[in-house]
């Protein structure tokens, strides 16, 4: 039974989403099953925007994450079989995911290479989609922009990455993020979505 939550425009995309979304950072706080139930309950309440990341698992000591990747697996199972009007966002991180044949529930392993090449981005997006049980996502973001050296513009499937990826030598950002983004535009290192 879906309640009617107020809908608002999602940026300039033309899509509308519920005024309340479900962030996936805490989905694995108690258990996998409770996380899946939370996603399904959010759907029942009319939530239509869902955000996750392969970085999210269980919060550990001193702000570290353990069991990275669990949020995507939970979100994938909870949203399995649903389609629009739900919008799903995930991220690329400086870790790789590999759920193929994994016997462990936690699918993420540290990788110093991260998402520095088109191939890294493509592989990580494939792994994200597999965990999410989807063939595409609506929003693809990058965690930790200071480390991001490949910018994805408008790509939500692995096939679109090669068309939409532009190399940008992004180092540490200046205090004013707008100056940094203007500099990238001036250098024609990114394209408007």
Tab-separated table of C-alpha atoms in Angstrom:
chain	number	residue	atom	x	y	z
A	1	UNK	CA	0.000	0.000	0.000
A	2	UNK	CA	1.697	3.146	-1.229
A	3	UNK	CA	1.026	6.502	0.394
A	4	UNK	CA	1.181	9.660	-1.661
A	5	UNK	CA	4.256	11.599	-0.591
A	6	UNK	CA	4.723	15.055	-2.043
A	7	UNK	CA	6.771	14.933	-5.247
A	8	UNK	CA	9.302	17.582	-6.292
A	9	UNK	CA	11.452	18.078	-9.390
A	10	UNK	CA	14.808	16.302	-9.294
A	11	UNK	CA	17.104	19.075	-10.438
A	12	UNK	CA	16.749	19.802	-14.148
A	13	UNK	CA	16.210	16.170	-15.132
A	14	UNK	CA	12.466	16.426	-15.668
A	15	UNK	CA	11.981	13.617	-13.160
A	16	UNK	CA	10.058	13.976	-9.910
A	17	UNK	CA	10.958	12.311	-6.641
A	18	UNK	CA	9.448	12.129	-3.172
A	19	UNK	CA	10.428	14.907	-0.764
A	20	UNK	CA	11.913	12.188	1.442
A	21	UNK	CA	14.467	9.773	0.031
A	22	UNK	CA	16.139	6.722	1.534
A	23	UNK	CA	19.886	6.955	2.009
A	24	UNK	CA	21.627	3.605	2.193
A	25	UNK	CA	24.525	4.380	4.529
A	26	UNK	CA	22.858	2.783	7.574
A	27	UNK	CA	20.964	-0.068	5.884
A	28	UNK	CA	23.334	-2.699	7.311
A	29	UNK	CA	23.427	-1.245	10.819
A	30	UNK	CA	21.519	-4.159	12.391
A	31	UNK	CA	21.112	-6.949	9.837
A	32	UNK	CA	20.804	-7.704	6.146
A	33	UNK	CA	17.174	-8.766	6.536
A	34	UNK	CA	16.197	-5.624	8.448
A	35	UNK	CA	17.887	-3.518	5.764
A	36	UNK	CA	15.852	-5.196	3.007
A	37	UNK	CA	12.674	-4.739	5.063
A	38	UNK	CA	13.529	-1.040	5.473
A	39	UNK	CA	13.823	-0.562	1.692
A	40	UNK	CA	10.512	-2.353	1.094
A	41	UNK	CA	8.814	-0.320	3.824
A	42	UNK	CA	10.101	2.899	2.239
A	43	UNK	CA	8.543	1.800	-1.067
A	44	UNK	CA	5.253	1.114	0.720
A	45	UNK	CA	5.368	4.627	2.188
A	46	UNK	CA	5.810	6.171	-1.262
A	47	UNK	CA	9.536	6.935	-1.178
A	48	UNK	CA	10.801	7.194	-4.749
A	49	UNK	CA	14.460	8.280	-4.379
A	50	UNK	CA	17.072	5.789	-3.174
A	51	UNK	CA	20.791	6.467	-2.674
A	52	UNK	CA	23.540	3.950	-1.992
A	53	UNK	CA	27.250	3.359	-2.508
A	54	UNK	CA	29.660	0.450	-2.630
A	55	UNK	CA	31.423	2.223	0.258
A	56	UNK	CA	28.485	1.772	2.621
A	57	UNK	CA	28.412	-1.198	4.960
A	58	UNK	CA	28.479	-1.110	8.733
A	59	UNK	CA	29.944	1.835	10.616
A	60	UNK	CA	33.061	0.747	12.448
A	61	UNK	CA	35.318	2.328	15.026
A	62	UNK	CA	36.558	5.869	14.484
A	63	UNK	CA	34.257	6.487	11.516
A	64	UNK	CA	35.619	3.649	9.396
A	65	UNK	CA	33.389	1.317	7.410
A	66	UNK	CA	33.352	-2.452	7.677
A	67	UNK	CA	31.474	-4.833	5.409
A	68	UNK	CA	31.685	-2.342	2.544
A	69	UNK	CA	29.240	-2.992	-0.268
A	70	UNK	CA	26.437	-4.395	1.846
A	71	UNK	CA	24.211	-1.363	1.265
A	72	UNK	CA	24.124	-2.009	-2.487
A	73	UNK	CA	23.281	-5.686	-1.998
A	74	UNK	CA	20.485	-4.753	0.419
A	75	UNK	CA	19.165	-2.000	-1.850
A	76	UNK	CA	19.293	-4.375	-4.818
A	77	UNK	CA	17.214	-7.011	-3.069
A	78	UNK	CA	14.771	-4.496	-1.595
A	79	UNK	CA	14.142	-2.807	-4.955
A	80	UNK	CA	14.237	-6.026	-6.992
A	81	UNK	CA	11.338	-6.094	-9.422
A	82	UNK	CA	10.462	-2.415	-9.041
A	83	UNK	CA	10.743	0.102	-11.836
A	84	UNK	CA	10.203	3.801	-12.245
A	85	UNK	CA	9.037	6.173	-10.893
A	86	UNK	CA	11.825	5.209	-8.471
A	87	UNK	CA	15.179	6.930	-8.977
A	88	UNK	CA	18.275	5.050	-7.873
A	89	UNK	CA	21.639	6.701	-7.221
A	90	UNK	CA	24.966	5.022	-6.552
A	91	UNK	CA	28.583	6.035	-6.626
A	92	UNK	CA	32.037	5.136	-7.826
A	93	UNK	CA	34.602	4.921	-5.047
A	94	UNK	CA	38.332	4.364	-4.598
A	95	UNK	CA	37.642	0.692	-3.966
A	96	UNK	CA	36.642	-2.030	-6.350
A	97	UNK	CA	33.614	-4.221	-5.930
A	98	UNK	CA	33.435	-7.839	-6.926
A	99	UNK	CA	30.267	-9.745	-6.150
A	100	UNK	CA	30.854	-12.378	-8.820
A	101	UNK	CA	31.196	-15.711	-7.106
A	102	UNK	CA	31.802	-14.083	-3.755
A	103	UNK	CA	31.145	-16.394	-0.839
A	104	UNK	CA	31.490	-13.527	1.601
A	105	UNK	CA	28.579	-11.145	1.880
A	106	UNK	CA	30.955	-8.169	1.894
A	107	UNK	CA	31.938	-7.669	-1.761
A	108	UNK	CA	34.454	-4.819	-1.552
A	109	UNK	CA	38.238	-5.005	-1.337
A	110	UNK	CA	40.688	-2.115	-1.105
A	111	UNK	CA	42.267	-1.153	-4.406
A	112	UNK	CA	44.806	1.668	-4.680
A	113	UNK	CA	43.982	2.096	-8.366
A	114	UNK	CA	40.349	3.004	-7.654
A	115	UNK	CA	38.554	4.632	-10.565
A	116	UNK	CA	41.471	6.274	-12.336
A	117	UNK	CA	40.823	4.922	-15.834
A	118	UNK	CA	37.806	4.399	-18.041
A	119	UNK	CA	38.286	0.649	-17.599
A	120	UNK	CA	38.269	1.004	-13.785
A	121	UNK	CA	35.042	3.029	-13.944
A	122	UNK	CA	33.462	0.562	-16.329
A	123	UNK	CA	34.382	-2.465	-14.183
A	124	UNK	CA	33.162	-0.807	-10.998
A	125	UNK	CA	29.879	0.245	-12.593
A	126	UNK	CA	29.318	-3.332	-13.841
A	127	UNK	CA	29.914	-4.602	-10.294
A	128	UNK	CA	27.601	-1.943	-8.836
A	129	UNK	CA	24.843	-2.865	-11.297
A	130	UNK	CA	25.254	-6.563	-10.495
A	131	UNK	CA	24.923	-5.868	-6.753
A	132	UNK	CA	21.916	-3.612	-7.382
A	133	UNK	CA	20.264	-6.162	-9.710
A	134	UNK	CA	19.867	-3.480	-12.368
A	135	UNK	CA	21.010	-2.817	-15.906
A	136	UNK	CA	21.289	0.936	-15.254
A	137	UNK	CA	21.145	3.546	-12.513
A	138	UNK	CA	19.555	6.970	-12.706
A	139	UNK	CA	22.322	8.908	-10.959
A	140	UNK	CA	26.013	8.006	-10.885
A	141	UNK	CA	28.239	10.030	-8.556
A	142	UNK	CA	31.894	9.905	-7.527
A	143	UNK	CA	32.953	9.668	-3.883
A	144	UNK	CA	35.914	11.816	-2.819
A	145	UNK	CA	36.316	14.258	-5.688
A	146	UNK	CA	39.893	14.996	-4.599
A	147	UNK	CA	40.884	11.542	-5.811
A	148	UNK	CA	38.707	11.495	-8.908
A	149	UNK	CA	40.736	11.726	-12.089
A	150	UNK	CA	38.007	10.588	-14.460
A	151	UNK	CA	34.753	12.518	-14.634
A	152	UNK	CA	31.570	10.789	-15.746
A	153	UNK	CA	28.968	13.016	-17.323
A	154	UNK	CA	25.521	11.533	-17.908
A	155	UNK	CA	26.670	7.903	-17.926
A	156	UNK	CA	24.454	5.394	-16.195
A	157	UNK	CA	25.366	2.216	-18.051
A	158	UNK	CA	28.809	0.772	-18.749
A	159	UNK	CA	28.314	1.322	-22.481
A	160	UNK	CA	27.752	5.060	-21.967
A	161	UNK	CA	30.987	5.486	-20.022
A	162	UNK	CA	33.261	5.376	-23.059
A	163	UNK	CA	31.058	7.952	-24.800
A	164	UNK	CA	30.775	10.285	-21.802
A	165	UNK	CA	34.066	10.041	-19.920
A	166	UNK	CA	36.501	12.908	-20.269
A	167	UNK	CA	39.906	12.893	-18.579
A	168	UNK	CA	40.445	15.629	-16.005
A	169	UNK	CA	43.602	15.905	-13.943
A	170	UNK	CA	41.779	16.720	-10.703
A	171	UNK	CA	44.119	17.401	-7.820
A	172	UNK	CA	43.218	18.786	-4.401
A	173	UNK	CA	40.371	21.258	-4.774
A	174	UNK	CA	40.742	24.900	-3.817
A	175	UNK	CA	38.593	26.084	-0.903
A	176	UNK	CA	35.999	27.441	-3.345
A	177	UNK	CA	34.545	24.478	-5.235
A	178	UNK	CA	32.946	26.822	-7.773
A	179	UNK	CA	36.368	28.146	-8.811
A	180	UNK	CA	37.533	24.593	-9.380
A	181	UNK	CA	34.524	23.688	-11.495
A	182	UNK	CA	34.821	26.906	-13.529
A	183	UNK	CA	38.461	26.036	-14.151
A	184	UNK	CA	37.492	22.615	-15.449
A	185	UNK	CA	34.884	24.136	-17.776
A	186	UNK	CA	37.397	26.696	-19.073
A	187	UNK	CA	39.850	23.928	-19.858
A	188	UNK	CA	37.056	21.994	-21.602
A	189	UNK	CA	37.786	18.989	-19.423
A	190	UNK	CA	34.124	18.304	-18.729
A	191	UNK	CA	30.940	18.571	-20.722
A	192	UNK	CA	27.557	19.859	-19.660
A	193	UNK	CA	25.142	17.025	-18.891
